[in-house]
Amino acid sequence: MGVRLMVVDDHRLLAEALASALKLRGHRVLAAAAPASGAAELVISRSPEVCLFGTAAPAEPGTFDPVARIRQARPQIAVVVLGPVPSPRGIAAAFAAGAAGYVRHDERIEGVERAMVKARAGEAAIAPQLLQGAFAELLNPAAQPDDEGRQLLGMLTPREVEVLVRVAEGEDTRLIAAGMRIAPSTARTHVQRVLMKLGVGSRLEAAALAARTGLLDRAVREAPRGPDPTA
């Protein structure tokens, strides 16, 4: 039975080529698009069974924010990331954002199909060796997490520390802005700076890194609460 899907890729031509190949193999492709600002909303509105989300830069901050947005709004949509040979942290970022699988760009079309079917069935669609690397990155703490947490905390300004605490508590940009009495655009900028300084690709990965290294405990103790007089 064919899969009802959407294809989203950094390059529209690649998205359309993959969509055409999958149509020929009996799948129902609802749309093929480039991940501009409205890509997540388009996927949410069409509500496919599977979304193939292609990216050439899985390590860039914010790359998987659309994945998190899709999963938050439509948890029944299985998102499979198509990307280059990743670092374990890149895979971890994809899964932290809610991806159901990760397939390398050089995979054959049959491999993409297998990943789609597994993801639709609720299974992890990823090669075992890639999954092992991601688990090792997430589960093995640093040799001296407290030292690493202190070092990371030193990279952040007091306002960015407060933003990190609020992100870890699950606040979105609107709530962060309201709680700090700053404009949403300023809150968004603070969040992006935190992600960039921590070297992570999503809010969920930032929260996981903060918890693993002890940064979150330090941040909770040291974060100010209140409006930002300089914002």
Short mmCIF file of N, CA, C and O in Angstrom, two decimals, residues 136-213:
data_model
loop_
_atom_site.label_atom_id
_atom_site.label_comp_id
_atom_site.label_asym_id
_atom_site.label_seq_id
_atom_site.Cartn_x
_atom_site.Cartn_y
_atom_site.Cartn_z
N ALA A 136 25.13 6.96 21.79
CA ALA A 136 26.36 7.17 22.55
C ALA A 136 26.57 8.66 22.83
O ALA A 136 26.99 9.05 23.93
N GLU A 137 26.25 9.50 21.86
CA GLU A 137 26.40 10.95 22.03
C GLU A 137 25.46 11.48 23.11
O GLU A 137 25.83 12.35 23.90
N LEU A 138 24.24 10.94 23.16
CA LEU A 138 23.26 11.43 24.11
C LEU A 138 23.42 10.85 25.51
O LEU A 138 23.21 11.53 26.51
N LEU A 139 23.80 9.58 25.57
CA LEU A 139 23.75 8.87 26.85
C LEU A 139 25.05 8.88 27.62
O LEU A 139 25.05 8.71 28.85
N ASN A 140 26.19 9.03 26.94
CA ASN A 140 27.46 9.02 27.65
C ASN A 140 27.82 10.42 28.11
O ASN A 140 28.10 11.29 27.29
N PRO A 141 27.80 10.65 29.40
CA PRO A 141 28.12 11.99 29.89
C PRO A 141 29.58 12.32 29.69
O PRO A 141 30.43 11.43 29.55
N ALA A 142 29.90 13.59 29.69
CA ALA A 142 31.28 14.02 29.61
C ALA A 142 32.04 13.54 30.84
O ALA A 142 31.45 13.28 31.89
N ALA A 143 33.35 13.40 30.71
CA ALA A 143 34.16 12.89 31.81
C ALA A 143 33.99 13.75 33.06
O ALA A 143 33.93 13.25 34.18
N GLN A 144 33.92 15.07 32.88
CA GLN A 144 33.71 15.98 33.99
C GLN A 144 32.59 16.96 33.63
O GLN A 144 32.84 18.10 33.23
N PRO A 145 31.35 16.50 33.74
CA PRO A 145 30.22 17.31 33.28
C PRO A 145 30.12 18.65 33.98
O PRO A 145 29.70 19.63 33.39
N ASP A 146 30.50 18.69 35.27
CA ASP A 146 30.38 19.96 35.98
C ASP A 146 31.32 21.00 35.39
O ASP A 146 30.95 22.17 35.23
N ASP A 147 32.55 20.57 35.04
CA ASP A 147 33.49 21.48 34.42
C ASP A 147 32.98 21.94 33.05
O ASP A 147 33.11 23.11 32.69
N GLU A 148 32.40 21.01 32.28
CA GLU A 148 31.88 21.37 30.97
C GLU A 148 30.70 22.33 31.12
O GLU A 148 30.57 23.30 30.36
N GLY A 149 29.85 22.05 32.12
CA GLY A 149 28.72 22.94 32.35
C GLY A 149 29.17 24.34 32.72
O GLY A 149 28.61 25.33 32.25
N ARG A 150 30.20 24.43 33.56
CA ARG A 150 30.72 25.74 33.95
C ARG A 150 31.29 26.47 32.74
O ARG A 150 31.10 27.68 32.57
N GLN A 151 31.99 25.73 31.88
CA GLN A 151 32.58 26.35 30.69
C GLN A 151 31.50 26.86 29.74
O GLN A 151 31.60 27.98 29.22
N LEU A 152 30.47 26.06 29.53
CA LEU A 152 29.38 26.48 28.64
C LEU A 152 28.63 27.68 29.22
O LEU A 152 28.27 28.60 28.49
N LEU A 153 28.41 27.65 30.54
CA LEU A 153 27.69 28.74 31.17
C LEU A 153 28.45 30.06 31.02
O LEU A 153 27.85 31.13 30.86
N GLY A 154 29.78 29.97 31.05
CA GLY A 154 30.59 31.17 30.90
C GLY A 154 30.49 31.81 29.54
O GLY A 154 30.87 32.98 29.36
N MET A 155 29.95 31.07 28.56
CA MET A 155 29.79 31.61 27.21
C MET A 155 28.53 32.44 27.07
O MET A 155 28.36 33.15 26.07
N LEU A 156 27.63 32.34 28.03
CA LEU A 156 26.32 32.99 27.93
C LEU A 156 26.25 34.25 28.78
O LEU A 156 26.83 34.31 29.87
N THR A 157 25.52 35.23 28.30
CA THR A 157 25.23 36.42 29.09
C THR A 157 24.14 36.09 30.11
O THR A 157 23.44 35.07 29.96
N PRO A 158 23.95 36.91 31.14
CA PRO A 158 22.87 36.64 32.11
C PRO A 158 21.50 36.52 31.45
O PRO A 158 20.69 35.67 31.85
N ARG A 159 21.21 37.35 30.45
CA ARG A 159 19.92 37.25 29.78
C ARG A 159 19.80 35.95 29.01
O ARG A 159 18.72 35.34 28.97
N GLU A 160 20.89 35.52 28.40
CA GLU A 160 20.86 34.26 27.65
C GLU A 160 20.72 33.08 28.59
O GLU A 160 20.10 32.07 28.23
N VAL A 161 21.27 33.18 29.80
CA VAL A 161 21.09 32.13 30.80
C VAL A 161 19.61 32.01 31.15
O VAL A 161 19.06 30.90 31.23
N GLU A 162 18.94 33.14 31.35
CA GLU A 162 17.51 33.10 31.65
C GLU A 162 16.72 32.50 30.50
O GLU A 162 15.80 31.70 30.71
N VAL A 163 17.09 32.86 29.27
CA VAL A 163 16.42 32.30 28.10
C VAL A 163 16.59 30.79 28.08
O VAL A 163 15.64 30.04 27.82
N LEU A 164 17.82 30.29 28.37
CA LEU A 164 18.06 28.85 28.37
C LEU A 164 17.19 28.15 29.39
O LEU A 164 16.61 27.08 29.12
N VAL A 165 17.07 28.73 30.58
CA VAL A 165 16.22 28.13 31.61
C VAL A 165 14.78 28.06 31.14
O VAL A 165 14.09 27.03 31.29
N ARG A 166 14.30 29.12 30.52
CA ARG A 166 12.91 29.15 30.04
C ARG A 166 12.71 28.15 28.90
O ARG A 166 11.66 27.49 28.81
N VAL A 167 13.71 28.02 28.02
CA VAL A 167 13.63 27.03 26.94
C VAL A 167 13.54 25.62 27.54
O VAL A 167 12.73 24.79 27.11
N ALA A 168 14.36 25.35 28.55
CA ALA A 168 14.36 24.03 29.19
C ALA A 168 13.04 23.75 29.88
O ALA A 168 12.64 22.60 30.03
N GLU A 169 12.35 24.82 30.31
CA GLU A 169 11.05 24.66 30.95
C GLU A 169 9.91 24.52 29.94
O GLU A 169 8.75 24.40 30.32
N GLY A 170 10.26 24.55 28.66
CA GLY A 170 9.27 24.32 27.62
C GLY A 170 8.56 25.55 27.11
O GLY A 170 7.58 25.44 26.38
N GLU A 171 9.05 26.74 27.47
CA GLU A 171 8.39 27.95 27.01
C GLU A 171 8.72 28.22 25.54
O GLU A 171 9.86 28.03 25.11
N ASP A 172 7.72 28.64 24.78
CA ASP A 172 7.95 29.03 23.40
C ASP A 172 8.35 30.50 23.35
O ASP A 172 8.45 31.17 24.38
N THR A 173 8.58 31.00 22.14
CA THR A 173 9.06 32.37 22.00
C THR A 173 8.09 33.38 22.61
O THR A 173 8.51 34.35 23.25
N ARG A 174 6.80 33.15 22.43
CA ARG A 174 5.80 34.09 22.96
C ARG A 174 5.87 34.15 24.48
O ARG A 174 5.83 35.24 25.07
N LEU A 175 5.97 32.99 25.13
CA LEU A 175 6.02 32.97 26.59
C LEU A 175 7.33 33.55 27.11
O LEU A 175 7.34 34.24 28.15
N ILE A 176 8.42 33.28 26.41
CA ILE A 176 9.71 33.85 26.82
C ILE A 176 9.63 35.38 26.76
O ILE A 176 10.06 36.08 27.69
N ALA A 177 9.08 35.88 25.67
CA ALA A 177 8.96 37.33 25.51
C ALA A 177 8.10 37.94 26.61
O ALA A 177 8.45 38.97 27.20
N ALA A 178 6.96 37.29 26.90
CA ALA A 178 6.07 37.82 27.93
C ALA A 178 6.72 37.77 29.31
O ALA A 178 6.63 38.72 30.09
N GLY A 179 7.38 36.66 29.61
CA GLY A 179 7.99 36.50 30.93
C GLY A 179 9.15 37.46 31.16
O GLY A 179 9.39 37.89 32.29
N MET A 180 9.88 37.80 30.10
CA MET A 180 11.03 38.70 30.22
C MET A 180 10.67 40.14 29.88
O MET A 180 11.51 41.03 29.94
N ARG A 181 9.41 40.34 29.44
CA ARG A 181 8.92 41.67 29.06
C ARG A 181 9.79 42.27 27.94
O ARG A 181 10.25 43.41 28.03
N ILE A 182 9.99 41.47 26.93
CA ILE A 182 10.73 41.91 25.76
C ILE A 182 9.92 41.57 24.52
O ILE A 182 8.95 40.81 24.58
N ALA A 183 10.31 42.13 23.39
CA ALA A 183 9.60 41.85 22.14
C ALA A 183 9.87 40.42 21.69
O ALA A 183 10.94 39.87 21.94
N PRO A 184 8.88 39.77 21.04
CA PRO A 184 9.11 38.42 20.53
C PRO A 184 10.33 38.32 19.62
O PRO A 184 11.05 37.32 19.64
N SER A 185 10.58 39.35 18.81
CA SER A 185 11.74 39.33 17.94
C SER A 185 13.04 39.32 18.74
O SER A 185 14.01 38.64 18.38
N THR A 186 13.05 40.04 19.87
CA THR A 186 14.23 40.05 20.74
C THR A 186 14.40 38.68 21.40
O THR A 186 15.52 38.16 21.50
N ALA A 187 13.29 38.08 21.84
CA ALA A 187 13.35 36.75 22.44
C ALA A 187 13.88 35.73 21.44
O ALA A 187 14.71 34.87 21.77
N ARG A 188 13.40 35.85 20.20
CA ARG A 188 13.85 34.93 19.15
C ARG A 188 15.35 35.07 18.91
O ARG A 188 16.07 34.08 18.73
N THR A 189 15.84 36.30 18.92
CA THR A 189 17.27 36.54 18.74
C THR A 189 18.08 35.94 19.88
O THR A 189 19.13 35.31 19.66
N HIS A 190 17.60 36.11 21.12
CA HIS A 190 18.28 35.51 22.27
C HIS A 190 18.36 34.00 22.13
O HIS A 190 19.40 33.39 22.41
N VAL A 191 17.25 33.38 21.72
CA VAL A 191 17.23 31.92 21.57
C VAL A 191 18.24 31.48 20.53
O VAL A 191 19.01 30.52 20.74
N GLN A 192 18.29 32.15 19.39
CA GLN A 192 19.22 31.78 18.33
C GLN A 192 20.66 31.94 18.80
O GLN A 192 21.53 31.12 18.46
N ARG A 193 20.93 32.97 19.59
CA ARG A 193 22.30 33.16 20.11
C ARG A 193 22.68 32.05 21.07
O ARG A 193 23.82 31.57 21.08
N VAL A 194 21.73 31.62 21.90
CA VAL A 194 21.99 30.52 22.82
C VAL A 194 22.31 29.24 22.05
O VAL A 194 23.28 28.53 22.35
N LEU A 195 21.51 28.94 21.03
CA LEU A 195 21.76 27.74 20.23
C LEU A 195 23.12 27.81 19.56
O LEU A 195 23.86 26.82 19.52
N MET A 196 23.46 28.98 19.02
CA MET A 196 24.73 29.14 18.33
C MET A 196 25.90 28.97 19.29
O MET A 196 26.87 28.26 18.99
N LYS A 197 25.82 29.58 20.46
CA LYS A 197 26.92 29.49 21.42
C LYS A 197 27.10 28.08 21.96
O LYS A 197 28.22 27.65 22.24
N LEU A 198 26.00 27.36 22.14
CA LEU A 198 26.08 25.99 22.65
C LEU A 198 26.42 25.00 21.54
O LEU A 198 26.72 23.84 21.83
N GLY A 199 26.35 25.43 20.28
CA GLY A 199 26.68 24.55 19.17
C GLY A 199 25.66 23.47 18.94
O GLY A 199 26.00 22.34 18.57
N VAL A 200 24.37 23.78 19.14
CA VAL A 200 23.30 22.80 18.97
C VAL A 200 22.34 23.29 17.89
O VAL A 200 22.35 24.45 17.49
N GLY A 201 21.49 22.38 17.42
CA GLY A 201 20.63 22.70 16.30
C GLY A 201 19.17 22.92 16.65
O GLY A 201 18.38 23.24 15.76
N SER A 202 18.79 22.73 17.91
CA SER A 202 17.38 22.90 18.27
C SER A 202 17.26 23.23 19.75
O SER A 202 18.19 23.03 20.53
N ARG A 203 16.10 23.70 20.14
CA ARG A 203 15.84 24.01 21.54
C ARG A 203 15.88 22.75 22.40
O ARG A 203 16.39 22.78 23.52
N LEU A 204 15.35 21.66 21.86
CA LEU A 204 15.34 20.42 22.63
C LEU A 204 16.75 19.91 22.87
O LEU A 204 17.07 19.41 23.94
N GLU A 205 17.61 20.04 21.87
CA GLU A 205 18.99 19.60 22.05
C GLU A 205 19.72 20.50 23.04
O GLU A 205 20.55 20.03 23.82
N ALA A 206 19.41 21.80 23.04
CA ALA A 206 20.01 22.72 24.01
C ALA A 206 19.63 22.30 25.42
O ALA A 206 20.47 22.28 26.33
N ALA A 207 18.34 21.96 25.62
CA ALA A 207 17.89 21.54 26.94
C ALA A 207 18.56 20.24 27.36
O ALA A 207 18.96 20.08 28.52
N ALA A 208 18.71 19.29 26.41
CA ALA A 208 19.35 18.02 26.72
C ALA A 208 20.82 18.22 27.08
O ALA A 208 21.33 17.61 28.03
N LEU A 209 21.52 19.07 26.32
CA LEU A 209 22.92 19.35 26.61
C LEU A 209 23.07 20.02 27.97
O LEU A 209 23.98 19.68 28.75
N ALA A 210 22.18 20.96 28.27
CA ALA A 210 22.25 21.66 29.54
C ALA A 210 22.05 20.71 30.72
O ALA A 210 22.74 20.80 31.74
N ALA A 211 21.12 19.78 30.56
CA ALA A 211 20.86 18.82 31.64
C ALA A 211 22.03 17.84 31.80
O ALA A 211 22.44 17.52 32.91
N ARG A 212 22.57 17.37 30.67
CA ARG A 212 23.63 16.35 30.71
C ARG A 212 24.91 16.88 31.32
O ARG A 212 25.62 16.16 32.02
N THR A 213 25.25 18.14 31.07
CA THR A 213 26.52 18.70 31.52
C THR A 213 26.45 19.39 32.87
O THR A 213 27.46 19.84 33.39
#
